[in-house]
PDB file of C-alpha atoms in Angstrom:
ATOM      1  CA  MET A 380     -26.340 267.953   2.249  1.00 82.00           C
ATOM      2  CA  PRO A 381     -23.473 265.728   2.668  1.00 96.00           C
ATOM      3  CA  VAL A 382     -23.355 262.021   3.862  1.00 98.00           C
ATOM      4  CA  ILE A 383     -20.096 260.955   5.355  1.00 99.00           C
ATOM      5  CA  LYS A 384     -19.416 256.958   5.929  1.00 99.00           C
ATOM      6  CA  ILE A 385     -16.367 256.138   8.311  1.00 99.00           C
ATOM      7  CA  GLN A 386     -15.406 252.876   8.653  1.00 98.00           C
ATOM      8  CA  HIS A 387     -12.511 251.543  10.541  1.00 98.00           C
ATOM      9  CA  SER A 388     -10.925 248.358  11.636  1.00 96.00           C
ATOM     10  CA  GLY A 389     -10.388 247.227  15.081  1.00 94.00           C
ATOM     11  CA  GLU A 390     -12.911 247.558  18.097  1.00 93.00           C
ATOM     12  CA  PRO A 391     -15.978 249.859  17.821  1.00 96.00           C
ATOM     13  CA  LEU A 392     -15.615 253.261  19.266  1.00 96.00           C
ATOM     14  CA  SER A 393     -16.741 254.356  22.643  1.00 96.00           C
ATOM     15  CA  ASN A 394     -20.305 255.901  22.216  1.00 97.00           C
ATOM     16  CA  ASP A 395     -18.167 259.148  23.718  1.00 97.00           C
ATOM     17  CA  THR A 396     -15.367 259.009  21.228  1.00 96.00           C
ATOM     18  CA  CYS A 397     -18.180 258.022  18.416  1.00 97.00           C
ATOM     19  CA  SER A 398     -20.158 261.361  18.992  1.00 98.00           C
ATOM     20  CA  MET A 399     -16.928 263.380  19.502  1.00 98.00           C
ATOM     21  CA  LEU A 400     -15.891 262.179  16.012  1.00 98.00           C
ATOM     22  CA  GLN A 401     -19.211 262.802  14.446  1.00 98.00           C
ATOM     23  CA  ARG A 402     -19.697 266.238  15.876  1.00 98.00           C
ATOM     24  CA  GLN A 403     -15.901 267.079  14.509  1.00 99.00           C
ATOM     25  CA  VAL A 404     -16.554 265.913  11.148  1.00 99.00           C
ATOM     26  CA  THR A 405     -19.728 267.673  10.861  1.00 99.00           C
ATOM     27  CA  GLY A 406     -18.126 270.813  12.042  1.00 99.00           C
ATOM     28  CA  LEU A 407     -15.194 270.241   9.430  1.00 99.00           C
ATOM     29  CA  ILE A 408     -17.342 269.701   6.460  1.00 99.00           C
ATOM     30  CA  ASN A 409     -19.180 273.037   7.476  1.00 99.00           C
ATOM     31  CA  ARG A 410     -15.990 275.084   8.101  1.00 99.00           C
ATOM     32  CA  VAL A 411     -14.024 273.723   4.748  1.00 99.00           C
ATOM     33  CA  LEU A 412     -16.732 272.771   2.404  1.00 99.00           C
ATOM     34  CA  GLY A 413     -19.498 275.233   3.427  1.00 98.00           C
ATOM     35  CA  LYS A 414     -22.147 272.564   3.935  1.00 98.00           C
ATOM     36  CA  ALA A 415     -25.046 272.948   6.042  1.00 96.00           C
ATOM     37  CA  VAL A 416     -24.899 271.487   9.618  1.00 98.00           C
ATOM     38  CA  PRO A 417     -28.523 270.440  10.339  1.00 97.00           C
ATOM     39  CA  VAL A 418     -28.388 268.105   6.910  1.00 96.00           C
ATOM     40  CA  THR A 419     -25.123 266.703   7.365  1.00 98.00           C
ATOM     41  CA  ALA A 420     -25.262 262.781   8.217  1.00 98.00           C
ATOM     42  CA  VAL A 421     -22.339 261.025   9.682  1.00 99.00           C
ATOM     43  CA  LEU A 422     -22.253 257.270   9.852  1.00 99.00           C
ATOM     44  CA  ILE A 423     -19.309 255.256  11.749  1.00 98.00           C
ATOM     45  CA  SER A 424     -18.942 251.708  11.732  1.00 98.00           C
ATOM     46  CA  SER A 425     -15.936 249.243  12.724  1.00 97.00           C
ATOM     47  CA  LEU A 426     -15.058 245.730  11.033  1.00 96.00           C
ATOM     48  CA  PRO A 427     -12.710 243.166  13.073  1.00 94.00           C
ATOM     49  CA  ASN A 428      -9.209 243.518  11.901  1.00 92.00           C
ATOM     50  CA  GLN A 429      -9.442 240.006  10.084  1.00 93.00           C
ATOM     51  CA  HIS A 430     -12.295 241.610   7.757  1.00 95.00           C
ATOM     52  CA  TRP A 431     -10.024 244.544   6.417  1.00 94.00           C
ATOM     53  CA  SER A 432      -6.616 243.898   4.449  1.00 94.00           C
ATOM     54  CA  VAL A 433      -3.716 245.820   3.332  1.00 92.00           C
ATOM     55  CA  GLY A 434      -1.371 244.750   0.761  1.00 92.00           C
ATOM     56  CA  GLY A 435      -3.382 241.349   0.852  1.00 94.00           C
ATOM     57  CA  ASP A 436      -2.671 241.307   4.610  1.00 92.00           C
ATOM     58  CA  ALA A 437      -5.094 241.766   7.476  1.00 92.00           C
ATOM     59  CA  ILE A 438      -4.469 244.645   9.570  1.00 90.00           C
ATOM     60  CA  THR A 439      -2.386 243.372  12.798  1.00 86.00           C
ATOM     61  CA  TYR A 440      -0.999 246.697  13.709  1.00 82.00           C
ATOM     62  CA  HIS A 441      -2.366 250.249  13.974  1.00 86.00           C
ATOM     63  CA  ARG A 442      -5.876 250.953  12.463  1.00 93.00           C
ATOM     64  CA  SER A 443      -6.803 251.540   8.893  1.00 96.00           C
ATOM     65  CA  ALA A 444      -9.798 253.778   8.069  1.00 98.00           C
ATOM     66  CA  LEU A 445     -12.006 254.595   5.276  1.00 99.00           C
ATOM     67  CA  MET A 446     -14.241 258.005   4.814  1.00 99.00           C
ATOM     68  CA  GLU A 447     -16.361 258.425   2.235  1.00 99.00           C
ATOM     69  CA  ILE A 448     -17.958 262.132   1.605  1.00 99.00           C
ATOM     70  CA  TYR A 449     -20.998 262.489  -0.737  1.00 99.00           C
ATOM     71  CA  ILE A 450     -21.642 266.085  -1.918  1.00 98.00           C
ATOM     72  CA  THR A 451     -23.216 267.453  -4.621  1.00 97.00           C
ATOM     73  CA  SER A 452     -20.978 267.992  -7.910  1.00 97.00           C
ATOM     74  CA  ASP A 453     -19.586 271.206  -8.884  1.00 96.00           C
ATOM     75  CA  THR A 454     -20.219 272.782  -5.238  1.00 96.00           C
ATOM     76  CA  ASN A 455     -16.687 272.916  -4.148  1.00 98.00           C
ATOM     77  CA  SER A 456     -13.122 274.126  -5.660  1.00 98.00           C
ATOM     78  CA  GLU A 457     -10.313 271.539  -6.205  1.00 98.00           C
ATOM     79  CA  ASP A 458      -8.662 273.403  -3.233  1.00 99.00           C
ATOM     80  CA  GLU A 459     -11.353 273.191  -0.900  1.00 99.00           C
ATOM     81  CA  LYS A 460     -11.669 269.277  -1.637  1.00 99.00           C
ATOM     82  CA  ARG A 461      -7.824 269.177  -1.410  1.00 99.00           C
ATOM     83  CA  LEU A 462      -8.086 270.837   1.979  1.00 99.00           C
ATOM     84  CA  MET A 463     -10.771 268.664   2.940  1.00 99.00           C
ATOM     85  CA  ILE A 464      -9.215 265.247   2.301  1.00 99.00           C
ATOM     86  CA  SER A 465      -5.997 266.399   4.517  1.00 98.00           C
ATOM     87  CA  GLU A 466      -7.915 267.862   7.439  1.00 99.00           C
ATOM     88  CA  ALA A 467     -10.180 264.807   7.529  1.00 99.00           C
ATOM     89  CA  TYR A 468      -7.312 262.497   7.571  1.00 98.00           C
ATOM     90  CA  SER A 469      -5.588 264.195  10.189  1.00 98.00           C
ATOM     91  CA  LEU A 470      -8.909 264.006  12.280  1.00 98.00           C
ATOM     92  CA  LEU A 471      -9.182 260.187  11.689  1.00 98.00           C
ATOM     93  CA  GLU A 472      -5.588 259.868  12.881  1.00 97.00           C
ATOM     94  CA  ALA A 473      -6.468 262.008  16.096  1.00 96.00           C
ATOM     95  CA  SER A 474      -9.460 260.198  16.808  1.00 96.00           C
ATOM     96  CA  LEU A 475      -8.447 256.683  15.802  1.00 96.00           C
ATOM     97  CA  GLY A 476      -4.516 256.279  16.759  1.00 94.00           C
ATOM     98  CA  PRO A 477      -2.230 255.646  14.059  1.00 94.00           C
ATOM     99  CA  LEU A 478      -3.441 254.943  10.675  1.00 95.00           C
ATOM    100  CA  VAL A 479      -1.784 252.558   8.021  1.00 94.00           C
ATOM    101  CA  GLU A 480      -0.768 254.742   5.100  1.00 92.00           C
ATOM    102  CA  ALA A 481      -3.341 252.842   2.970  1.00 95.00           C
ATOM    103  CA  SER A 482      -6.323 254.584   4.992  1.00 97.00           C
ATOM    104  CA  TYR A 483      -8.417 256.732   2.620  1.00 98.00           C
ATOM    105  CA  VAL A 484     -10.567 259.805   2.413  1.00 99.00           C
ATOM    106  CA  VAL A 485     -12.831 259.885  -0.735  1.00 99.00           C
ATOM    107  CA  ILE A 486     -14.978 262.864  -2.058  1.00 99.00           C
ATOM    108  CA  GLN A 487     -17.734 261.241  -4.237  1.00 98.00           C
ATOM    109  CA  GLU A 488     -19.634 264.063  -6.014  1.00 98.00           C
ATOM    110  CA  LEU A 489     -22.923 263.188  -7.421  1.00 97.00           C
ATOM    111  CA  ALA A 490     -25.159 265.178  -9.839  1.00 96.00           C
ATOM    112  CA  PRO A 491     -27.908 267.127  -8.490  1.00 95.00           C
ATOM    113  CA  THR A 492     -30.311 264.867 -10.269  1.00 96.00           C
ATOM    114  CA  ASP A 493     -29.143 261.690  -8.649  1.00 96.00           C
ATOM    115  CA  TRP A 494     -29.766 262.426  -4.941  1.00 94.00           C
ATOM    116  CA  GLY A 495     -31.403 264.079  -2.301  1.00 93.00           C
ATOM    117  CA  TYR A 496     -33.020 264.147   1.107  1.00 92.00           C
ATOM    118  CA  GLY A 497     -36.764 264.499   2.341  1.00 92.00           C
ATOM    119  CA  GLY A 498     -37.700 263.008  -0.835  1.00 94.00           C
ATOM    120  CA  VAL A 499     -36.633 265.851  -2.709  1.00 92.00           C
ATOM    121  CA  THR A 500     -33.374 265.903  -5.283  1.00 93.00           C
ATOM    122  CA  GLN A 501     -30.845 268.550  -4.988  1.00 93.00           C
ATOM    123  CA  ASP A 502     -31.856 269.587  -8.430  1.00 91.00           C
ATOM    124  CA  GLU A 503     -35.440 269.805  -7.432  1.00 93.00           C
ATOM    125  CA  ARG A 504     -34.290 272.095  -4.364  1.00 89.00           C
ATOM    126  CA  ARG A 505     -32.368 274.511  -6.535  1.00 85.00           C
ATOM    127  CA  HIS A 506     -35.280 275.108  -8.600  1.00 85.00           C
ATOM    128  CA  ILE A 507     -37.694 275.594  -5.649  1.00 84.00           C
ATOM    129  CA  THR A 508     -35.096 277.982  -3.970  1.00 78.00           C
ATOM    130  CA  ALA A 509     -34.404 280.169  -7.204  1.00 80.00           C
ATOM    131  CA  GLN A 510     -38.427 280.609  -7.650  1.00 80.00           C
ATOM    132  CA  THR A 511     -38.648 281.964  -3.889  1.00 72.00           C
TER     133      THR A 511
END
């Protein structure tokens, strides 16, 4: 049940590019981290260049991006996370064009008691699954 937030500098993406990126990111997290497609949420937003700075200066060339990936703690190995970060960065660059080096992919691991979907925490979901 990952949530993926992508923010980028510059003009908003076209609807087609946005949809393509959402599908590709969903497929990537399924393939690399084994996350379920039906409960993967991808949010994409843009900020004007003057609202995004690197090294204290507003972006004036290329784009910058930030991808935040929220997953349940202890569900993936270091190698899987390393591969996800590498492939996610490549996907961002392929979709958005050249990125400034200070563009980030962050994997945030949350305790299963601290988040959920459909009003049920991941911890509760594990207990329900174990009982069936």
